[in-house]
Every structure is written in C-alpha cells, then in structure tokens.
Tab-separated table of C-alpha atoms and ligand atoms in Angstrom:
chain	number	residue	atom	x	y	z
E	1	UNK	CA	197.363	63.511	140.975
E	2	UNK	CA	199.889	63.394	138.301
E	3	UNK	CA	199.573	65.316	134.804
E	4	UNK	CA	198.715	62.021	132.790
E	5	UNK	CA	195.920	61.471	135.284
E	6	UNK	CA	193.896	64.071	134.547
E	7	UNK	CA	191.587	63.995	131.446
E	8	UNK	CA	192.865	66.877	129.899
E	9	UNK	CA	195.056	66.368	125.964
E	10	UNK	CA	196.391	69.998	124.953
E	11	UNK	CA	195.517	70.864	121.167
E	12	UNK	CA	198.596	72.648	119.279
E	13	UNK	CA	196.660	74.818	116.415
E	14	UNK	CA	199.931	75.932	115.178
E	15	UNK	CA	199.205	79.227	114.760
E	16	UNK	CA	200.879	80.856	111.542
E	17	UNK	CA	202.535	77.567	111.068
E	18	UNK	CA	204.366	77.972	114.455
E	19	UNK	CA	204.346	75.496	116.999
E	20	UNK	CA	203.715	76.395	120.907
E	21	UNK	CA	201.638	79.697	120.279
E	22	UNK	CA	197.928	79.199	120.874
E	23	UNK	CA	196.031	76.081	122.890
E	24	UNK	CA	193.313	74.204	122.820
E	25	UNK	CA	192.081	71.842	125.825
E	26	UNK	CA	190.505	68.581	124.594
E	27	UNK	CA	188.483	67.380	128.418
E	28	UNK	CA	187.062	64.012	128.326
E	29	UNK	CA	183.755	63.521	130.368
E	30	UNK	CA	180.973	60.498	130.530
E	31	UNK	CA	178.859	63.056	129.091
E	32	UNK	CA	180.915	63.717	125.775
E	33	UNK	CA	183.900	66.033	124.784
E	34	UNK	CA	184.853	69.022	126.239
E	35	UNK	CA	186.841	71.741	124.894
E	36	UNK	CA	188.458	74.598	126.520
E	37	UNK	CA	189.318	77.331	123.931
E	38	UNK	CA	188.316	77.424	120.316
E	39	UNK	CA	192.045	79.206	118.713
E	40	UNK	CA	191.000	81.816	116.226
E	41	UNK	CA	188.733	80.785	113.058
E	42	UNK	CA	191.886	80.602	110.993
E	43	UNK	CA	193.148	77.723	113.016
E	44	UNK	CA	189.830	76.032	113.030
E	45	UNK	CA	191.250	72.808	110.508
E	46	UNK	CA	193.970	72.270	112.923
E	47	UNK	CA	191.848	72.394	115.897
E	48	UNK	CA	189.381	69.670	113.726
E	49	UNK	CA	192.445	67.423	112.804
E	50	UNK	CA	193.403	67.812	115.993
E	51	UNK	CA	190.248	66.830	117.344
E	52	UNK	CA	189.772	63.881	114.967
E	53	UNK	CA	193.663	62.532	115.835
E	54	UNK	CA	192.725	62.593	119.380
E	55	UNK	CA	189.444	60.263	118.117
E	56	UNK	CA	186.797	63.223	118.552
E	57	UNK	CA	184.782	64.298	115.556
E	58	UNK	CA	184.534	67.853	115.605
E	59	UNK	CA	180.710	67.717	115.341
E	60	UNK	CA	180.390	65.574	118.191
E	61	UNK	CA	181.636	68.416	120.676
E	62	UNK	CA	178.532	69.658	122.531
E	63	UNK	CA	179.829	71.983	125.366
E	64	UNK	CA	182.697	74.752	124.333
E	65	UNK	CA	184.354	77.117	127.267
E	66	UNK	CA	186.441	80.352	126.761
E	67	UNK	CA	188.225	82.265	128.939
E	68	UNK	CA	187.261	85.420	127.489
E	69	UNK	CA	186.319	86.384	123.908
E	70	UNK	CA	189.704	87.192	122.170
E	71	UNK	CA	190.286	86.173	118.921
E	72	UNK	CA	192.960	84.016	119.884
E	73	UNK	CA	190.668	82.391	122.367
E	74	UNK	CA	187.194	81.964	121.314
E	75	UNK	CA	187.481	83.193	117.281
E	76	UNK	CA	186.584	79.930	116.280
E	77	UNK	CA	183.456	79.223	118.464
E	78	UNK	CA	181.222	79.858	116.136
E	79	UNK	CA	182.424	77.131	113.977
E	80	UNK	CA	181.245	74.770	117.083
E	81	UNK	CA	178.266	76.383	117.449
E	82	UNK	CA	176.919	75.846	114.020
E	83	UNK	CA	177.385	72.331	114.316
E	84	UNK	CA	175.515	72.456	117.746
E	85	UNK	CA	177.567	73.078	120.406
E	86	UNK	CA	176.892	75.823	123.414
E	87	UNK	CA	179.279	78.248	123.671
E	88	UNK	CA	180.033	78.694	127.651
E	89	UNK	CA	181.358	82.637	128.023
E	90	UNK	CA	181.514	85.265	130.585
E	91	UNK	CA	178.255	87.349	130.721
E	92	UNK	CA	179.980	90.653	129.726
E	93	UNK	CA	181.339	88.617	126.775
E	94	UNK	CA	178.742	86.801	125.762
E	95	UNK	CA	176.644	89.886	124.090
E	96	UNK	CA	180.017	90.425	121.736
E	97	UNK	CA	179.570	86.485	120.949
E	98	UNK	CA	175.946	87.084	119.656
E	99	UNK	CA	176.895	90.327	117.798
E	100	UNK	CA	180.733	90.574	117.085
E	101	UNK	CA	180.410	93.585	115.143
E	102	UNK	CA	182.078	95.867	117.739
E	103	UNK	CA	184.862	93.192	118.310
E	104	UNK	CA	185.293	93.159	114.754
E	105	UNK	CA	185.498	96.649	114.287
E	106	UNK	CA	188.113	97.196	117.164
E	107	UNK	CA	189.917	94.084	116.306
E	108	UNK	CA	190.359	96.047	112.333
E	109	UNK	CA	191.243	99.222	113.986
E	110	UNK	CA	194.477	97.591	115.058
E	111	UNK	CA	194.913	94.682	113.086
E	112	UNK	CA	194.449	95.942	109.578
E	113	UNK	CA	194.928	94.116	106.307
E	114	UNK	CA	196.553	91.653	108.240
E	115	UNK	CA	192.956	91.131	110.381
E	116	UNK	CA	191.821	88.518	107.754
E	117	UNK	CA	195.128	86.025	107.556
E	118	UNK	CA	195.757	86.475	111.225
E	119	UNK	CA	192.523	85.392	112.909
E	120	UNK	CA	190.069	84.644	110.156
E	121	UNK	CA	186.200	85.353	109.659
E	122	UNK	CA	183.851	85.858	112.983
E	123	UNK	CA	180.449	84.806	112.477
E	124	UNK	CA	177.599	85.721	114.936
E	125	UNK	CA	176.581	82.910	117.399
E	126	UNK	CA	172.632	82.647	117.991
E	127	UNK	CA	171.449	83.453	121.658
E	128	UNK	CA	170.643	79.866	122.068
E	129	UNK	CA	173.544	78.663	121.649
E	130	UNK	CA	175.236	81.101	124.414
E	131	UNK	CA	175.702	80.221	127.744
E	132	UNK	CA	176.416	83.140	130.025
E	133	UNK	CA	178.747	81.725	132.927
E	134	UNK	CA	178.063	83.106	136.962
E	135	UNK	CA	181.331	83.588	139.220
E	136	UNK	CA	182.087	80.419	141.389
E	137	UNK	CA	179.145	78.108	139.712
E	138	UNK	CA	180.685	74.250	139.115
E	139	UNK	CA	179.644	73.189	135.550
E	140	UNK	CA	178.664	69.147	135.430
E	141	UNK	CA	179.049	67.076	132.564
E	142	UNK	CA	178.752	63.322	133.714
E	143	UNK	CA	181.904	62.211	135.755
E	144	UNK	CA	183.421	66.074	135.181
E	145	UNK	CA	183.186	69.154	137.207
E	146	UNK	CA	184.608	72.652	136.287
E	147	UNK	CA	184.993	75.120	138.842
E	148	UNK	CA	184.194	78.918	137.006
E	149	UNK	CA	186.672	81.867	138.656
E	150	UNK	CA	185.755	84.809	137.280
E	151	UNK	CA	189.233	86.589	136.960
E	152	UNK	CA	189.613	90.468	135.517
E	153	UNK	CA	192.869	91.944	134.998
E	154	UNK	CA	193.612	90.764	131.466
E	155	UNK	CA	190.339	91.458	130.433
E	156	UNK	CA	187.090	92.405	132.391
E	157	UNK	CA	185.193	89.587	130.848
E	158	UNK	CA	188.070	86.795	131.641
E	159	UNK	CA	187.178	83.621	133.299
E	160	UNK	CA	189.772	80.897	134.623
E	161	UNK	CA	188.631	77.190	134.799
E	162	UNK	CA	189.068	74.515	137.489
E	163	UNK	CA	189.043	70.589	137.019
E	164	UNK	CA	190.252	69.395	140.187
E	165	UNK	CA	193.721	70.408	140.595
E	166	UNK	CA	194.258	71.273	136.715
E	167	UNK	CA	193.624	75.007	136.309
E	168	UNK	CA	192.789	76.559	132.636
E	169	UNK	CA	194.268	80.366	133.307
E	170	UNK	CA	193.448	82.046	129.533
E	171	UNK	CA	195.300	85.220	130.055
E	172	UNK	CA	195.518	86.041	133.300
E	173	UNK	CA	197.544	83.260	134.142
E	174	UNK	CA	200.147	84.804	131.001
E	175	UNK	CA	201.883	83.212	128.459
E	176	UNK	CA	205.324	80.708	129.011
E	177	UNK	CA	206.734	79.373	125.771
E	178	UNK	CA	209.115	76.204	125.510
E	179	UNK	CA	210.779	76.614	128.635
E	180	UNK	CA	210.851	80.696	128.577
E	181	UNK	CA	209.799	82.988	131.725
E	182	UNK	CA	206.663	83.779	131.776
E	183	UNK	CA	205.047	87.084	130.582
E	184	UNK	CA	202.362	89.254	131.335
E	185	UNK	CA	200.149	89.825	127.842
E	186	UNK	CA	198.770	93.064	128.038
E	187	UNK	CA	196.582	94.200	125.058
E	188	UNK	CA	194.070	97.425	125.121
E	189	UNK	CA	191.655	98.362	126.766
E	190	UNK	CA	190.887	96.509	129.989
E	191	UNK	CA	194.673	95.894	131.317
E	192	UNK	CA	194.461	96.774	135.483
E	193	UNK	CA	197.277	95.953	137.350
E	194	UNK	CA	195.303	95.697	140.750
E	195	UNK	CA	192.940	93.505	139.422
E	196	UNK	CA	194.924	90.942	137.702
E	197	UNK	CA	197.086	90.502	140.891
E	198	UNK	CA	193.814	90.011	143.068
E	199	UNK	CA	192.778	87.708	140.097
E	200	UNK	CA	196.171	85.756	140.945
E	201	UNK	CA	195.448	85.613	144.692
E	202	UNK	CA	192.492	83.946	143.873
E	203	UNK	CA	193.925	81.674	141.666
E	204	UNK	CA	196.862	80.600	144.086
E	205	UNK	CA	194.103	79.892	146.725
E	206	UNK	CA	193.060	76.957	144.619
E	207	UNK	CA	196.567	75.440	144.878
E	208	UNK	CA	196.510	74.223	141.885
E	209	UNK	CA	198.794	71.146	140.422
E	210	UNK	CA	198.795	71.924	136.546
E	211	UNK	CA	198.004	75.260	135.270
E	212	UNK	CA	197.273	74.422	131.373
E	213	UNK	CA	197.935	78.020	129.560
E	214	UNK	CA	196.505	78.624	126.464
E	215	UNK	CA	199.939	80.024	125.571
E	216	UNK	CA	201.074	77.647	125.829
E	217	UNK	CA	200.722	73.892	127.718
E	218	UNK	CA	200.306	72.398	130.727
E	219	UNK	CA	203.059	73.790	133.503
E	220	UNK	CA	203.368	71.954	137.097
E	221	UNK	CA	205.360	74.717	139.362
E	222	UNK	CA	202.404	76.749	139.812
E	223	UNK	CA	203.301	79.292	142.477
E	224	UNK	CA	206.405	79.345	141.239
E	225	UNK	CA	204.913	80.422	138.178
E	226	UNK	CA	202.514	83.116	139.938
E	227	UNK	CA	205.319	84.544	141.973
E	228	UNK	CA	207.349	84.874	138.183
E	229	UNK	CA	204.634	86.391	136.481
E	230	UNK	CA	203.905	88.987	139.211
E	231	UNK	CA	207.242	89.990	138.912
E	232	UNK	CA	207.260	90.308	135.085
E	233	UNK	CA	203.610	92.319	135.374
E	234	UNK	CA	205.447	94.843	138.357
E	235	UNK	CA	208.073	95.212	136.139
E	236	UNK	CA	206.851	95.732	132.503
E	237	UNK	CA	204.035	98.308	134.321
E	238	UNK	CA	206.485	99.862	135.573
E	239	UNK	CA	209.190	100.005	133.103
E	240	UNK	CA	206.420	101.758	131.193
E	241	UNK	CA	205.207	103.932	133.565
E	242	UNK	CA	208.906	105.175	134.162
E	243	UNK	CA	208.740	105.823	129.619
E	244	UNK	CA	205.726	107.901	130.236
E	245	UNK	CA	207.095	109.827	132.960
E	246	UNK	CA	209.782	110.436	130.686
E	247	UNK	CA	207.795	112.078	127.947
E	248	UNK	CA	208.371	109.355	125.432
E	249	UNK	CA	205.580	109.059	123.208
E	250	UNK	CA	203.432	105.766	122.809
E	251	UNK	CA	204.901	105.136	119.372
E	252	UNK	CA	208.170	105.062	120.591
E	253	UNK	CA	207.477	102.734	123.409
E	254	UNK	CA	206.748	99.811	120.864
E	255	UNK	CA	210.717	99.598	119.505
E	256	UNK	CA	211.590	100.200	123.274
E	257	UNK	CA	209.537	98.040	125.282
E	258	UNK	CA	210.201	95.524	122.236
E	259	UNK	CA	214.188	95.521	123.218
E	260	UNK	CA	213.136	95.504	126.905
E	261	UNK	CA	211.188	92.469	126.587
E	262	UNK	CA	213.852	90.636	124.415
E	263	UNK	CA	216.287	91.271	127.047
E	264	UNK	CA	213.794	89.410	129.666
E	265	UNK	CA	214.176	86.616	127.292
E	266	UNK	CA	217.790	86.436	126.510
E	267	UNK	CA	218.672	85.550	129.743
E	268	UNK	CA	216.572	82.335	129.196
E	269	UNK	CA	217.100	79.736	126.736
E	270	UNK	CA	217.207	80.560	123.424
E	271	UNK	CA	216.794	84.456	123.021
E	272	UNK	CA	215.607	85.058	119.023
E	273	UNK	CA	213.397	82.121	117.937
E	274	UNK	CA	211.711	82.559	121.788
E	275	UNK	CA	211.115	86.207	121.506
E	276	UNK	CA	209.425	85.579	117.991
E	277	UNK	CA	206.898	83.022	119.372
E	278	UNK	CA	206.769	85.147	122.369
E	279	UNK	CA	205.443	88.126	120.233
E	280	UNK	CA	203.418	85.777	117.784
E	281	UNK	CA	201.153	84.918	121.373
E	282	UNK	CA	201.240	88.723	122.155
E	283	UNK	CA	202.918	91.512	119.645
E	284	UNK	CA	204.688	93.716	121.771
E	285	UNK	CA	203.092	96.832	120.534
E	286	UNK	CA	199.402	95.640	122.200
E	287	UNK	CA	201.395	95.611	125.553
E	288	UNK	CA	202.984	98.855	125.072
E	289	UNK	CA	199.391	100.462	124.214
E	290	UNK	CA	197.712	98.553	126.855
E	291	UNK	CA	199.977	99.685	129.605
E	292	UNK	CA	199.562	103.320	128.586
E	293	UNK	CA	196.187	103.771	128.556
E	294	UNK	CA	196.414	101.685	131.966
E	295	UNK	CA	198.542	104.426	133.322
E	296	UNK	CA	196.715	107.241	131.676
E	297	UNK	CA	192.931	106.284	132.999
E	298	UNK	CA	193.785	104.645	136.179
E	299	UNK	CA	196.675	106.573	137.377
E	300	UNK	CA	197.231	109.616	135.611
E	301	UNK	CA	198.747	111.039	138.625
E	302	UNK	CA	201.649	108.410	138.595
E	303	UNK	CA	202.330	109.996	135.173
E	304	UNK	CA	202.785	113.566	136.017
E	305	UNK	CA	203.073	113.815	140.089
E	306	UNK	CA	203.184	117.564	140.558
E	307	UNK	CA	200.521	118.535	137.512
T	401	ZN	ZN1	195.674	85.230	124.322
C-alpha cells in the first residue's frame, strides 16, 4: 500500500506558531473519526480548525488514542472528552488522565511561568470517559483495526499504534523534522536505554510501511529510520555518560549537550532554523536531565567504575 492509500490525514497544530513540531492523526473509519494524539490544550483551536478543514466537526470525534500522556501528546484530551469522546490511554497513564494533579505539578516543577503559554490548562477527564488500553489487543471501529504495542523506553506508560502497515510511534519512534536525522527525545524520569531498543525490535517486527511521528509526519524508510535513531540514542547516552564520568555537573551538560546536538544537525540540511524546531519538539535540557538520572539509577556503576 502506498501513503495516500491509507486513511490516515496528519494534523499540523503549529505549535508556538511553528510549523512541523507537534502531530495530530485524523483516521477515517465506517464507524466515525478517529484521532491519534490530542497536541497540548494550547493548540486545541488548531487541532479544531484543523479538524473542521479536513470536514470533521470537532464534536463529532468519539474515540481519541495517545501514545502516552505528555503534554505534547494527550494535553488536549480533555477538550474531546467533554464533548463526549473516550479517551484510549495506557493503564499506567490513564490514573494521571483522571487526576492530573501530579502531572501538573511535575510538569510546573520544570516548566515554570512558561507552563501556562507552552501547553495550556489540563482539566481532569471523568473515569467514564477513560479507556485503559491492554498490550497487543486490536481496537475495531467499523472497517478500521488498530493494533496496540505497548512500547516503554520513552516513557513507561508509552503505547505505539498499528493500522495495517501505517505505524503511529509517539516517542519511541523519536522525532525527524523537515528532512533532519532523527533524534532520540529523552525527557525525565522514565528514559531506559534497554527498553526503548527492545521497544524498537518490536516495532521493526511489524515491518511497517509508514511510520507517522507525532514529531513530525508520516516517513516511508522505516528501518532505515530505526537503524538511524538507534544510533543517535547509543550515541547521545553515551556522549552523556562519557560528561558524567567526567565530573561535569548536570547544569553544565545543557549548553554542552545543546552544541553536541546542533552539530548532529549541521551536517544535515539546514543547521539553525532545524535545531530550533528540533528543540521546540524536545528542549535540549529535558534530554540532558533525562539521560542523567538514566545513568545515575540504572547504571551508577558506568558512572564511577572503581567506587
Ligand atoms: Zn513528544
């Protein structure tokens, strides 16, 4: 199957006015529309005008999945729910869905004043309207049928998505910008290096033809594209493993690994305006803290081989 044959129109919310940072999947079924990733709730009028351009009124959208409950991902869920729609989540996510409160309060630790702009209000989402997902269960909706693959790495609550051949990857499957590598997004605190390349195995096993990437689009060279992003997650794990060994401190990682990871781009395309959109999908700082405390809880011993 071709990309146009598959019943699958990507969503641009332009986040903060940018094109190519955050996805939504519009997924036409017999049974109604489909949508595959909310955007945060400060994207929600794009994601409705986008909805309505593609002839789908918002409120008509009955069955919403995530990949896993960032606020880039699933912020605006709520929004569907209120207007009736079930929200489909991983179980481990799902009680954060009902009760953000300890999302919200982690997501403030790091984000700030800028919390509010950047991702907009999270509302609770009644029980009801929560529909915790089981590893390898196929989803119906009239003439559609999604494959769930539960897939930790990114996240411990991360879930990929499987139409056929066209493969919804969240996270785990990184983020590739407008013709850039790809890149391994790496945020506190459930980054595991082990896990996310099992979570790739199992992904590559599907053989899929289109991975569609919430940052950002549908991309056909799929195991190209695994074999690319392994490399980048070896090496950015790495890189920062070799910082900590070093006795640099996580603060000073950020402007470091920020240089390093500009580098990785300039020998693509377009090096500045990349790197920003790059970092608008990911901020370089969440990978630098994410790989630390990686290396710290899991493998402390990498850090300091003879304490
Ligand atoms: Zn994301």
């Amino acid at each position: 199957m071709s990309l146009a044959s598959y019943p699958v129109q990507t969503l641009d919310l332009h986040f903060q006015g940018a094109p190519s940072i955050i996805a939504a999947f519009l997924i036409r079924s017999s049974a109604g529309p489909i949508l595959v990733e909310t955007g945060p709730a400060s994207t929600y009028e794009a994601l409705a005008s986008g909805l309505k351009g593609a002839g789908v009124e918002p409120e008509s959208v009955r069955h919403v999945l995530v990949t896993h409950i960032h606020l880039d991902h699933a912020g605006a869920a709520w929004r569907l729910a209120r207007h009736g729609a079930t929200v489909y989540v991983h179980p481990v996510g799902a009680p954060h869905m009902h009760d953000p409160s300890r999302l919200l309060a982690s997501a403030r630790k790091i984000y700030k004043e800028t919390m509010d702009p950047l991702w907009g209000p999270l509302e609770p989402i009644p029980a009801e309207r929560i529909r915790p997902l089981t590893d390898g269960e196929v989803l119906r909706f009239g003439d559609v049928a999604i494959e769930v693959l539960f897939t930790p790495g990114h996240a411990i609550h991360h879930s990929a998505f499987r139409l056929d051949g066209a493969l919804f990857t969240g996270d785990i499957g990184g983020v590739r910008i407008d013709g850039g590598p790809p890149i391994a997004p790496c945020p506190p605190p459930d980054i595991d290096i082990e896990t996310w390349k099992d979570s790739l195995a199992r992904l590559r096993k599907v053989r899929p033809e289109v991975l569609y990437l919430t940052h950002f689009g549908p991309f056909s060279e799929a195991q190209e594209h695994f074999d690319a992003l392994e490399w980048n997650l070896r090496s950015l794990s790495e890189w920062v493993l070799g910082r900590l060994r070093a006795g640099v401190a996580e603060a000073d990682l950020v402007p470091l690994l920020d240089a390093y990871s500009s580098g990785y781009l300039d020998g693509s395309k377009r090096g500045e305006a990349l790197g920003r959109s790059y970092a608008l999908a990911n901020p370089f700082f969440m990978s630098a803290a994410g790989l630390a405390r990686y290396w710290r809880k899991a493998h402390p011993e990498a850090i300091e081989p003879r304490a």
